[in-house]
């Protein structure tokens, strides 16, 4: 049996909880940068745009949409019984992003000199290696907590213009707080990378939470964990600093779901 449904009416400002036929439930926003948790206890396999995504024993799965995600996506659920297919055509709402200008950065941090190219390349390889690691767990993470208390000084998706030069869009959430403020893991997981002294990101930690979810903590002062450590939700992993390219002490938090950078605020929204 082929079941088709269209998610058509999703408002950007509202928090959605949707129930479809065949007992699939969704919680979250179908919007660029959005995060959605689904549940279907009859599911055997799940595909988002033909890419398989992880499924928990209880039928939970999570997916997200990138900053510039196209306006449509297709979610396919293969059911345990007779390999029945459920097909959902998802309409993805567009997001509006801010333009942020930051001036007064040291010119070498905006356009690094050739003497830094090697270091930047090595750093990139290090992050890539950490991001390739996986954490497999039977515990589906249902809640996510803010990693630090502070003021949101930069939001997801902004187009950044540094010293007048147009740069890559801002991919995370900046939380400004005094140096030394505690940083906590947003959920339980495995430390995939803990490294100091990277050119752009400074001191960095990446944690895998299973089901394709990863959190990245940048510009840290101290790091209290090492690669391979298992951490609990809320466990202190280090402190806020201004290492790497930062104009003041803050935590830059990136959230990845299946290697797609999503809006951290929309991940926290599904925990409320
Ligand atoms: Zn940032």
PDB file of C-alpha atoms and ligand atoms in Angstrom:
ATOM      1  CA  UNK A   1       0.000   0.000   0.000  1.00  0.00           C
ATOM      2  CA  UNK A   2       1.315   3.446  -0.842  1.00  0.00           C
ATOM      3  CA  UNK A   3       0.191   6.187   1.488  1.00  0.00           C
ATOM      4  CA  UNK A   4       0.721   9.819   0.573  1.00  0.00           C
ATOM      5  CA  UNK A   5       0.433  12.841   2.777  1.00  0.00           C
ATOM      6  CA  UNK A   6       1.397  16.440   2.359  1.00  0.00           C
ATOM      7  CA  UNK A   7       2.523  18.657   5.175  1.00  0.00           C
ATOM      8  CA  UNK A   8       1.290  21.978   3.936  1.00  0.00           C
ATOM      9  CA  UNK A   9       0.499  24.339   6.751  1.00  0.00           C
ATOM     10  CA  UNK A  10       3.482  24.949   8.968  1.00  0.00           C
ATOM     11  CA  UNK A  11       3.950  28.423  10.417  1.00  0.00           C
ATOM     12  CA  UNK A  12       7.455  29.634  11.039  1.00  0.00           C
ATOM     13  CA  UNK A  13       6.713  31.116  14.439  1.00  0.00           C
ATOM     14  CA  UNK A  14       4.697  28.259  15.850  1.00  0.00           C
ATOM     15  CA  UNK A  15       5.805  25.010  17.294  1.00  0.00           C
ATOM     16  CA  UNK A  16       4.247  22.087  15.485  1.00  0.00           C
ATOM     17  CA  UNK A  17       3.053  18.749  16.579  1.00  0.00           C
ATOM     18  CA  UNK A  18       1.600  16.725  13.767  1.00  0.00           C
ATOM     19  CA  UNK A  19      -0.039  13.331  13.668  1.00  0.00           C
ATOM     20  CA  UNK A  20      -0.429  11.501  10.395  1.00  0.00           C
ATOM     21  CA  UNK A  21      -2.224   8.380   9.445  1.00  0.00           C
ATOM     22  CA  UNK A  22      -0.444   5.058  10.041  1.00  0.00           C
ATOM     23  CA  UNK A  23       0.568   6.376  13.461  1.00  0.00           C
ATOM     24  CA  UNK A  24       3.508   8.534  12.453  1.00  0.00           C
ATOM     25  CA  UNK A  25       3.970  11.522  14.731  1.00  0.00           C
ATOM     26  CA  UNK A  26       6.266  14.480  14.155  1.00  0.00           C
ATOM     27  CA  UNK A  27       7.394  17.104  16.609  1.00  0.00           C
ATOM     28  CA  UNK A  28       9.367  20.128  15.414  1.00  0.00           C
ATOM     29  CA  UNK A  29       9.421  22.593  12.537  1.00  0.00           C
ATOM     30  CA  UNK A  30       9.506  21.845   8.828  1.00  0.00           C
ATOM     31  CA  UNK A  31      11.565  24.924   8.086  1.00  0.00           C
ATOM     32  CA  UNK A  32      15.075  25.711   6.815  1.00  0.00           C
ATOM     33  CA  UNK A  33      17.404  25.019   9.772  1.00  0.00           C
ATOM     34  CA  UNK A  34      14.603  23.100  11.494  1.00  0.00           C
ATOM     35  CA  UNK A  35      14.741  19.871  13.481  1.00  0.00           C
ATOM     36  CA  UNK A  36      12.016  17.231  13.557  1.00  0.00           C
ATOM     37  CA  UNK A  37      11.677  14.137  15.740  1.00  0.00           C
ATOM     38  CA  UNK A  38       9.458  11.445  14.298  1.00  0.00           C
ATOM     39  CA  UNK A  39       8.019   8.278  15.717  1.00  0.00           C
ATOM     40  CA  UNK A  40       6.493   5.255  14.068  1.00  0.00           C
ATOM     41  CA  UNK A  41       6.542   1.961  15.931  1.00  0.00           C
ATOM     42  CA  UNK A  42       5.720   0.034  12.748  1.00  0.00           C
ATOM     43  CA  UNK A  43       8.815   1.343  10.941  1.00  0.00           C
ATOM     44  CA  UNK A  44      11.651  -0.902   9.814  1.00  0.00           C
ATOM     45  CA  UNK A  45      13.652   1.636   7.808  1.00  0.00           C
ATOM     46  CA  UNK A  46      13.438   5.398   7.272  1.00  0.00           C
ATOM     47  CA  UNK A  47      14.734   7.421   4.329  1.00  0.00           C
ATOM     48  CA  UNK A  48      14.897  11.185   3.988  1.00  0.00           C
ATOM     49  CA  UNK A  49      15.397  12.144   0.344  1.00  0.00           C
ATOM     50  CA  UNK A  50      16.548   8.565  -0.319  1.00  0.00           C
ATOM     51  CA  UNK A  51      19.200   8.657   2.430  1.00  0.00           C
ATOM     52  CA  UNK A  52      18.642   6.173   5.228  1.00  0.00           C
ATOM     53  CA  UNK A  53      18.434   7.665   8.723  1.00  0.00           C
ATOM     54  CA  UNK A  54      18.856   5.913  12.087  1.00  0.00           C
ATOM     55  CA  UNK A  55      15.827   4.411  13.798  1.00  0.00           C
ATOM     56  CA  UNK A  56      15.591   3.523  17.506  1.00  0.00           C
ATOM     57  CA  UNK A  57      14.084   0.295  18.834  1.00  0.00           C
ATOM     58  CA  UNK A  58      11.057   2.316  19.981  1.00  0.00           C
ATOM     59  CA  UNK A  59      10.551   3.770  16.490  1.00  0.00           C
ATOM     60  CA  UNK A  60      12.098   7.211  17.049  1.00  0.00           C
ATOM     61  CA  UNK A  61      14.128   9.073  14.422  1.00  0.00           C
ATOM     62  CA  UNK A  62      15.413  12.612  13.953  1.00  0.00           C
ATOM     63  CA  UNK A  63      16.179  14.707  10.903  1.00  0.00           C
ATOM     64  CA  UNK A  64      16.961  18.307  10.089  1.00  0.00           C
ATOM     65  CA  UNK A  65      17.025  20.760   7.222  1.00  0.00           C
ATOM     66  CA  UNK A  66      20.007  22.895   6.235  1.00  0.00           C
ATOM     67  CA  UNK A  67      20.132  26.691   6.020  1.00  0.00           C
ATOM     68  CA  UNK A  68      19.263  26.765   2.330  1.00  0.00           C
ATOM     69  CA  UNK A  69      17.254  23.551   2.089  1.00  0.00           C
ATOM     70  CA  UNK A  70      15.077  23.229  -0.992  1.00  0.00           C
ATOM     71  CA  UNK A  71      11.333  23.738  -0.568  1.00  0.00           C
ATOM     72  CA  UNK A  72      10.466  20.045  -0.691  1.00  0.00           C
ATOM     73  CA  UNK A  73      11.668  16.847   0.926  1.00  0.00           C
ATOM     74  CA  UNK A  74      10.431  13.295   0.829  1.00  0.00           C
ATOM     75  CA  UNK A  75      10.283  11.012   3.837  1.00  0.00           C
ATOM     76  CA  UNK A  76       9.833   7.324   3.180  1.00  0.00           C
ATOM     77  CA  UNK A  77       8.989   4.806   5.877  1.00  0.00           C
ATOM     78  CA  UNK A  78       9.301   1.106   5.165  1.00  0.00           C
ATOM     79  CA  UNK A  79       7.086  -0.790   7.575  1.00  0.00           C
ATOM     80  CA  UNK A  80       7.940  -4.092   9.227  1.00  0.00           C
ATOM     81  CA  UNK A  81       4.739  -5.672   7.959  1.00  0.00           C
ATOM     82  CA  UNK A  82       4.951  -6.675   4.278  1.00  0.00           C
ATOM     83  CA  UNK A  83       7.534  -3.921   3.655  1.00  0.00           C
ATOM     84  CA  UNK A  84       4.665  -1.477   3.205  1.00  0.00           C
ATOM     85  CA  UNK A  85       5.739   2.001   2.149  1.00  0.00           C
ATOM     86  CA  UNK A  86       4.560   5.269   3.687  1.00  0.00           C
ATOM     87  CA  UNK A  87       5.487   8.322   1.664  1.00  0.00           C
ATOM     88  CA  UNK A  88       5.370  11.864   3.025  1.00  0.00           C
ATOM     89  CA  UNK A  89       5.886  14.898   0.814  1.00  0.00           C
ATOM     90  CA  UNK A  90       7.185  17.604   3.113  1.00  0.00           C
ATOM     91  CA  UNK A  91       6.933  21.316   2.407  1.00  0.00           C
ATOM     92  CA  UNK A  92       9.906  23.131   3.913  1.00  0.00           C
ATOM     93  CA  UNK A  93       9.272  26.724   4.960  1.00  0.00           C
ATOM     94  CA  UNK A  94      11.854  29.347   4.011  1.00  0.00           C
ATOM     95  CA  UNK A  95      13.778  31.136   6.781  1.00  0.00           C
ATOM     96  CA  UNK A  96      14.809  34.774   6.796  1.00  0.00           C
ATOM     97  CA  UNK A  97      18.365  35.416   7.884  1.00  0.00           C
ATOM     98  CA  UNK A  98      20.003  38.482   9.347  1.00  0.00           C
ATOM     99  CA  UNK A  99      22.948  40.315   7.885  1.00  0.00           C
ATOM    100  CA  UNK A 100      25.646  40.820  10.528  1.00  0.00           C
ATOM    101  CA  UNK A 101      28.567  43.162  10.174  1.00  0.00           C
ATOM    102  CA  UNK A 102      31.578  42.729  12.429  1.00  0.00           C
ATOM    103  CA  UNK A 103      34.350  45.270  12.109  1.00  0.00           C
ATOM    104  CA  UNK A 104      37.611  45.701  13.936  1.00  0.00           C
ATOM    105  CA  UNK A 105      38.777  42.118  13.596  1.00  0.00           C
ATOM    106  CA  UNK A 106      42.505  41.647  13.186  1.00  0.00           C
ATOM    107  CA  UNK A 107      42.945  41.579   9.370  1.00  0.00           C
ATOM    108  CA  UNK A 108      44.833  38.263   9.548  1.00  0.00           C
ATOM    109  CA  UNK A 109      41.774  36.629  11.155  1.00  0.00           C
ATOM    110  CA  UNK A 110      39.529  37.727   8.296  1.00  0.00           C
ATOM    111  CA  UNK A 111      41.948  36.929   5.503  1.00  0.00           C
ATOM    112  CA  UNK A 112      44.717  34.750   6.879  1.00  0.00           C
ATOM    113  CA  UNK A 113      48.175  35.130   5.405  1.00  0.00           C
ATOM    114  CA  UNK A 114      49.704  32.285   3.390  1.00  0.00           C
ATOM    115  CA  UNK A 115      51.827  31.294   6.395  1.00  0.00           C
ATOM    116  CA  UNK A 116      48.622  29.968   8.029  1.00  0.00           C
ATOM    117  CA  UNK A 117      47.314  27.929   5.064  1.00  0.00           C
ATOM    118  CA  UNK A 118      49.038  24.735   6.200  1.00  0.00           C
ATOM    119  CA  UNK A 119      47.747  25.067   9.770  1.00  0.00           C
ATOM    120  CA  UNK A 120      44.190  25.794   8.577  1.00  0.00           C
ATOM    121  CA  UNK A 121      44.284  22.769   6.280  1.00  0.00           C
ATOM    122  CA  UNK A 122      45.494  20.519   9.111  1.00  0.00           C
ATOM    123  CA  UNK A 123      42.773  21.860  11.424  1.00  0.00           C
ATOM    124  CA  UNK A 124      40.124  21.167   8.792  1.00  0.00           C
ATOM    125  CA  UNK A 125      41.346  17.571   8.441  1.00  0.00           C
ATOM    126  CA  UNK A 126      41.237  17.132  12.226  1.00  0.00           C
ATOM    127  CA  UNK A 127      37.622  18.333  12.423  1.00  0.00           C
ATOM    128  CA  UNK A 128      36.648  16.180   9.444  1.00  0.00           C
ATOM    129  CA  UNK A 129      38.155  13.117  11.147  1.00  0.00           C
ATOM    130  CA  UNK A 130      36.201  13.825  14.342  1.00  0.00           C
ATOM    131  CA  UNK A 131      32.993  14.380  12.387  1.00  0.00           C
ATOM    132  CA  UNK A 132      33.406  11.053  10.588  1.00  0.00           C
ATOM    133  CA  UNK A 133      33.281   9.133  13.885  1.00  0.00           C
ATOM    134  CA  UNK A 134      29.991   7.699  15.011  1.00  0.00           C
ATOM    135  CA  UNK A 135      28.401   6.948  18.328  1.00  0.00           C
ATOM    136  CA  UNK A 136      25.878   4.128  18.369  1.00  0.00           C
ATOM    137  CA  UNK A 137      23.494   3.853  21.293  1.00  0.00           C
ATOM    138  CA  UNK A 138      20.112   2.320  21.994  1.00  0.00           C
ATOM    139  CA  UNK A 139      19.145   5.378  24.028  1.00  0.00           C
ATOM    140  CA  UNK A 140      17.420   7.852  21.758  1.00  0.00           C
ATOM    141  CA  UNK A 141      18.099  11.363  23.123  1.00  0.00           C
ATOM    142  CA  UNK A 142      14.737  13.016  23.763  1.00  0.00           C
ATOM    143  CA  UNK A 143      15.880  16.210  25.451  1.00  0.00           C
ATOM    144  CA  UNK A 144      18.651  18.697  24.842  1.00  0.00           C
ATOM    145  CA  UNK A 145      19.798  21.325  27.321  1.00  0.00           C
ATOM    146  CA  UNK A 146      21.458  24.695  26.739  1.00  0.00           C
ATOM    147  CA  UNK A 147      25.232  24.247  27.078  1.00  0.00           C
ATOM    148  CA  UNK A 148      25.790  27.579  28.840  1.00  0.00           C
ATOM    149  CA  UNK A 149      23.943  30.467  30.386  1.00  0.00           C
ATOM    150  CA  UNK A 150      24.501  33.709  28.540  1.00  0.00           C
ATOM    151  CA  UNK A 151      23.297  36.191  25.961  1.00  0.00           C
ATOM    152  CA  UNK A 152      22.721  35.037  22.377  1.00  0.00           C
ATOM    153  CA  UNK A 153      25.250  37.214  20.569  1.00  0.00           C
ATOM    154  CA  UNK A 154      25.008  35.509  17.175  1.00  0.00           C
ATOM    155  CA  UNK A 155      22.284  33.432  15.590  1.00  0.00           C
ATOM    156  CA  UNK A 156      22.080  30.663  13.026  1.00  0.00           C
ATOM    157  CA  UNK A 157      22.113  31.505   9.359  1.00  0.00           C
ATOM    158  CA  UNK A 158      23.258  35.128   9.468  1.00  0.00           C
ATOM    159  CA  UNK A 159      25.210  36.387   6.533  1.00  0.00           C
ATOM    160  CA  UNK A 160      28.454  37.638   8.041  1.00  0.00           C
ATOM    161  CA  UNK A 161      30.392  40.568   6.710  1.00  0.00           C
ATOM    162  CA  UNK A 162      33.740  40.741   8.492  1.00  0.00           C
ATOM    163  CA  UNK A 163      35.687  43.981   8.111  1.00  0.00           C
ATOM    164  CA  UNK A 164      33.518  44.583   5.034  1.00  0.00           C
ATOM    165  CA  UNK A 165      34.329  41.193   3.445  1.00  0.00           C
ATOM    166  CA  UNK A 166      31.437  38.800   2.779  1.00  0.00           C
ATOM    167  CA  UNK A 167      32.078  35.440   4.506  1.00  0.00           C
ATOM    168  CA  UNK A 168      30.348  32.089   4.900  1.00  0.00           C
ATOM    169  CA  UNK A 169      27.000  32.315   6.714  1.00  0.00           C
ATOM    170  CA  UNK A 170      27.082  31.818  10.470  1.00  0.00           C
ATOM    171  CA  UNK A 171      26.313  28.165  11.072  1.00  0.00           C
ATOM    172  CA  UNK A 172      25.698  28.080  14.807  1.00  0.00           C
ATOM    173  CA  UNK A 173      24.524  29.831  17.934  1.00  0.00           C
ATOM    174  CA  UNK A 174      26.819  32.188  19.861  1.00  0.00           C
ATOM    175  CA  UNK A 175      26.354  32.380  23.615  1.00  0.00           C
ATOM    176  CA  UNK A 176      28.310  35.236  25.176  1.00  0.00           C
ATOM    177  CA  UNK A 177      29.314  34.870  28.832  1.00  0.00           C
ATOM    178  CA  UNK A 178      32.338  35.705  30.968  1.00  0.00           C
ATOM    179  CA  UNK A 179      35.502  33.716  30.477  1.00  0.00           C
ATOM    180  CA  UNK A 180      35.433  30.643  32.708  1.00  0.00           C
ATOM    181  CA  UNK A 181      31.639  30.128  32.503  1.00  0.00           C
ATOM    182  CA  UNK A 182      30.789  26.437  32.599  1.00  0.00           C
ATOM    183  CA  UNK A 183      29.982  24.597  29.344  1.00  0.00           C
ATOM    184  CA  UNK A 184      27.808  21.489  29.616  1.00  0.00           C
ATOM    185  CA  UNK A 185      27.088  18.707  27.168  1.00  0.00           C
ATOM    186  CA  UNK A 186      23.643  19.212  25.613  1.00  0.00           C
ATOM    187  CA  UNK A 187      22.911  15.458  25.913  1.00  0.00           C
ATOM    188  CA  UNK A 188      24.673  12.243  26.780  1.00  0.00           C
ATOM    189  CA  UNK A 189      27.206  10.996  24.268  1.00  0.00           C
ATOM    190  CA  UNK A 190      30.732  10.160  23.234  1.00  0.00           C
ATOM    191  CA  UNK A 191      33.535  12.714  22.849  1.00  0.00           C
ATOM    192  CA  UNK A 192      34.622  12.436  19.200  1.00  0.00           C
ATOM    193  CA  UNK A 193      37.190  15.234  19.269  1.00  0.00           C
ATOM    194  CA  UNK A 194      38.834  17.378  21.961  1.00  0.00           C
ATOM    195  CA  UNK A 195      41.654  19.526  20.612  1.00  0.00           C
ATOM    196  CA  UNK A 196      43.350  22.795  21.447  1.00  0.00           C
ATOM    197  CA  UNK A 197      44.820  25.585  19.404  1.00  0.00           C
ATOM    198  CA  UNK A 198      42.993  25.426  16.063  1.00  0.00           C
ATOM    199  CA  UNK A 199      43.363  28.573  13.980  1.00  0.00           C
ATOM    200  CA  UNK A 200      39.701  29.518  13.522  1.00  0.00           C
ATOM    201  CA  UNK A 201      37.903  27.491  16.176  1.00  0.00           C
ATOM    202  CA  UNK A 202      40.492  27.640  18.949  1.00  0.00           C
ATOM    203  CA  UNK A 203      39.869  24.955  21.547  1.00  0.00           C
ATOM    204  CA  UNK A 204      37.160  22.630  20.290  1.00  0.00           C
ATOM    205  CA  UNK A 205      35.068  19.664  21.452  1.00  0.00           C
ATOM    206  CA  UNK A 206      32.779  17.501  19.298  1.00  0.00           C
ATOM    207  CA  UNK A 207      30.315  15.126  20.964  1.00  0.00           C
ATOM    208  CA  UNK A 208      28.283  12.420  19.211  1.00  0.00           C
ATOM    209  CA  UNK A 209      24.838  11.742  20.694  1.00  0.00           C
ATOM    210  CA  UNK A 210      23.796   8.883  18.418  1.00  0.00           C
ATOM    211  CA  UNK A 211      21.120   8.927  15.685  1.00  0.00           C
ATOM    212  CA  UNK A 212      23.277  11.215  13.565  1.00  0.00           C
ATOM    213  CA  UNK A 213      23.256  14.043  16.146  1.00  0.00           C
ATOM    214  CA  UNK A 214      26.523  15.836  16.898  1.00  0.00           C
ATOM    215  CA  UNK A 215      27.293  18.957  18.909  1.00  0.00           C
ATOM    216  CA  UNK A 216      30.402  21.090  18.404  1.00  0.00           C
ATOM    217  CA  UNK A 217      31.715  23.562  20.994  1.00  0.00           C
ATOM    218  CA  UNK A 218      34.116  26.246  19.766  1.00  0.00           C
ATOM    219  CA  UNK A 219      36.389  29.000  21.223  1.00  0.00           C
ATOM    220  CA  UNK A 220      36.593  27.210  24.593  1.00  0.00           C
ATOM    221  CA  UNK A 221      39.058  28.186  27.314  1.00  0.00           C
ATOM    222  CA  UNK A 222      39.565  24.949  29.289  1.00  0.00           C
ATOM    223  CA  UNK A 223      38.629  21.501  28.009  1.00  0.00           C
ATOM    224  CA  UNK A 224      37.726  18.973  30.731  1.00  0.00           C
ATOM    225  CA  UNK A 225      37.151  15.917  28.514  1.00  0.00           C
ATOM    226  CA  UNK A 226      39.206  13.878  26.086  1.00  0.00           C
ATOM    227  CA  UNK A 227      38.460  11.927  22.944  1.00  0.00           C
ATOM    228  CA  UNK A 228      36.727   8.635  23.768  1.00  0.00           C
ATOM    229  CA  UNK A 229      35.114   9.863  27.003  1.00  0.00           C
ATOM    230  CA  UNK A 230      31.462   9.047  27.595  1.00  0.00           C
ATOM    231  CA  UNK A 231      29.636  12.111  28.928  1.00  0.00           C
ATOM    232  CA  UNK A 232      26.267  12.535  30.600  1.00  0.00           C
ATOM    233  CA  UNK A 233      23.750  15.204  29.745  1.00  0.00           C
ATOM    234  CA  UNK A 234      24.668  18.349  31.700  1.00  0.00           C
ATOM    235  CA  UNK A 235      28.200  17.171  32.444  1.00  0.00           C
ATOM    236  CA  UNK A 236      30.780  19.964  32.454  1.00  0.00           C
ATOM    237  CA  UNK A 237      33.037  19.609  29.415  1.00  0.00           C
ATOM    238  CA  UNK A 238      34.985  22.859  29.821  1.00  0.00           C
ATOM    239  CA  UNK A 239      34.669  26.626  30.041  1.00  0.00           C
ATOM    240  CA  UNK A 240      33.882  29.575  27.811  1.00  0.00           C
ATOM    241  CA  UNK A 241      36.824  31.382  26.305  1.00  0.00           C
ATOM    242  CA  UNK A 242      37.834  33.353  23.239  1.00  0.00           C
ATOM    243  CA  UNK A 243      40.374  31.070  21.602  1.00  0.00           C
ATOM    244  CA  UNK A 244      40.650  31.067  17.794  1.00  0.00           C
ATOM    245  CA  UNK A 245      38.762  33.703  15.805  1.00  0.00           C
ATOM    246  CA  UNK A 246      36.697  35.445  18.459  1.00  0.00           C
ATOM    247  CA  UNK A 247      36.313  39.094  19.406  1.00  0.00           C
ATOM    248  CA  UNK A 248      35.145  38.353  22.941  1.00  0.00           C
ATOM    249  CA  UNK A 249      34.450  35.407  25.240  1.00  0.00           C
ATOM    250  CA  UNK A 250      31.595  33.296  23.902  1.00  0.00           C
ATOM    251  CA  UNK A 251      30.656  29.746  23.040  1.00  0.00           C
ATOM    252  CA  UNK A 252      29.923  29.004  19.396  1.00  0.00           C
ATOM    253  CA  UNK A 253      27.693  25.934  19.270  1.00  0.00           C
ATOM    254  CA  UNK A 254      27.116  23.962  16.084  1.00  0.00           C
ATOM    255  CA  UNK A 255      24.514  21.217  15.825  1.00  0.00           C
ATOM    256  CA  UNK A 256      24.679  18.621  13.060  1.00  0.00           C
ATOM    257  CA  UNK A 257      22.011  16.088  12.207  1.00  0.00           C
ATOM    258  CA  UNK A 258      23.153  13.561   9.630  1.00  0.00           C
ATOM    259  CA  UNK A 259      25.957  15.998   8.743  1.00  0.00           C
ATOM    260  CA  UNK A 260      23.518  18.836   8.089  1.00  0.00           C
ATOM    261  CA  UNK A 261      24.087  21.975  10.177  1.00  0.00           C
ATOM    262  CA  UNK A 262      20.782  22.907  11.781  1.00  0.00           C
ATOM    263  CA  UNK A 263      19.570  25.792  13.937  1.00  0.00           C
ATOM    264  CA  UNK A 264      20.518  24.957  17.565  1.00  0.00           C
ATOM    265  CA  UNK A 265      17.569  26.987  18.864  1.00  0.00           C
ATOM    266  CA  UNK A 266      15.202  24.724  16.943  1.00  0.00           C
ATOM    267  CA  UNK A 267      16.802  21.646  18.511  1.00  0.00           C
ATOM    268  CA  UNK A 268      16.282  23.078  22.002  1.00  0.00           C
ATOM    269  CA  UNK A 269      12.690  23.949  21.036  1.00  0.00           C
ATOM    270  CA  UNK A 270      11.758  20.287  20.605  1.00  0.00           C
ATOM    271  CA  UNK A 271      12.905  19.567  24.182  1.00  0.00           C
ATOM    272  CA  UNK A 272      10.413  21.971  25.769  1.00  0.00           C
TER     273      UNK A 272
HETATM  274 ZN1  LIG B   1      29.716  31.965  16.161  1.00  0.00          ZN
END
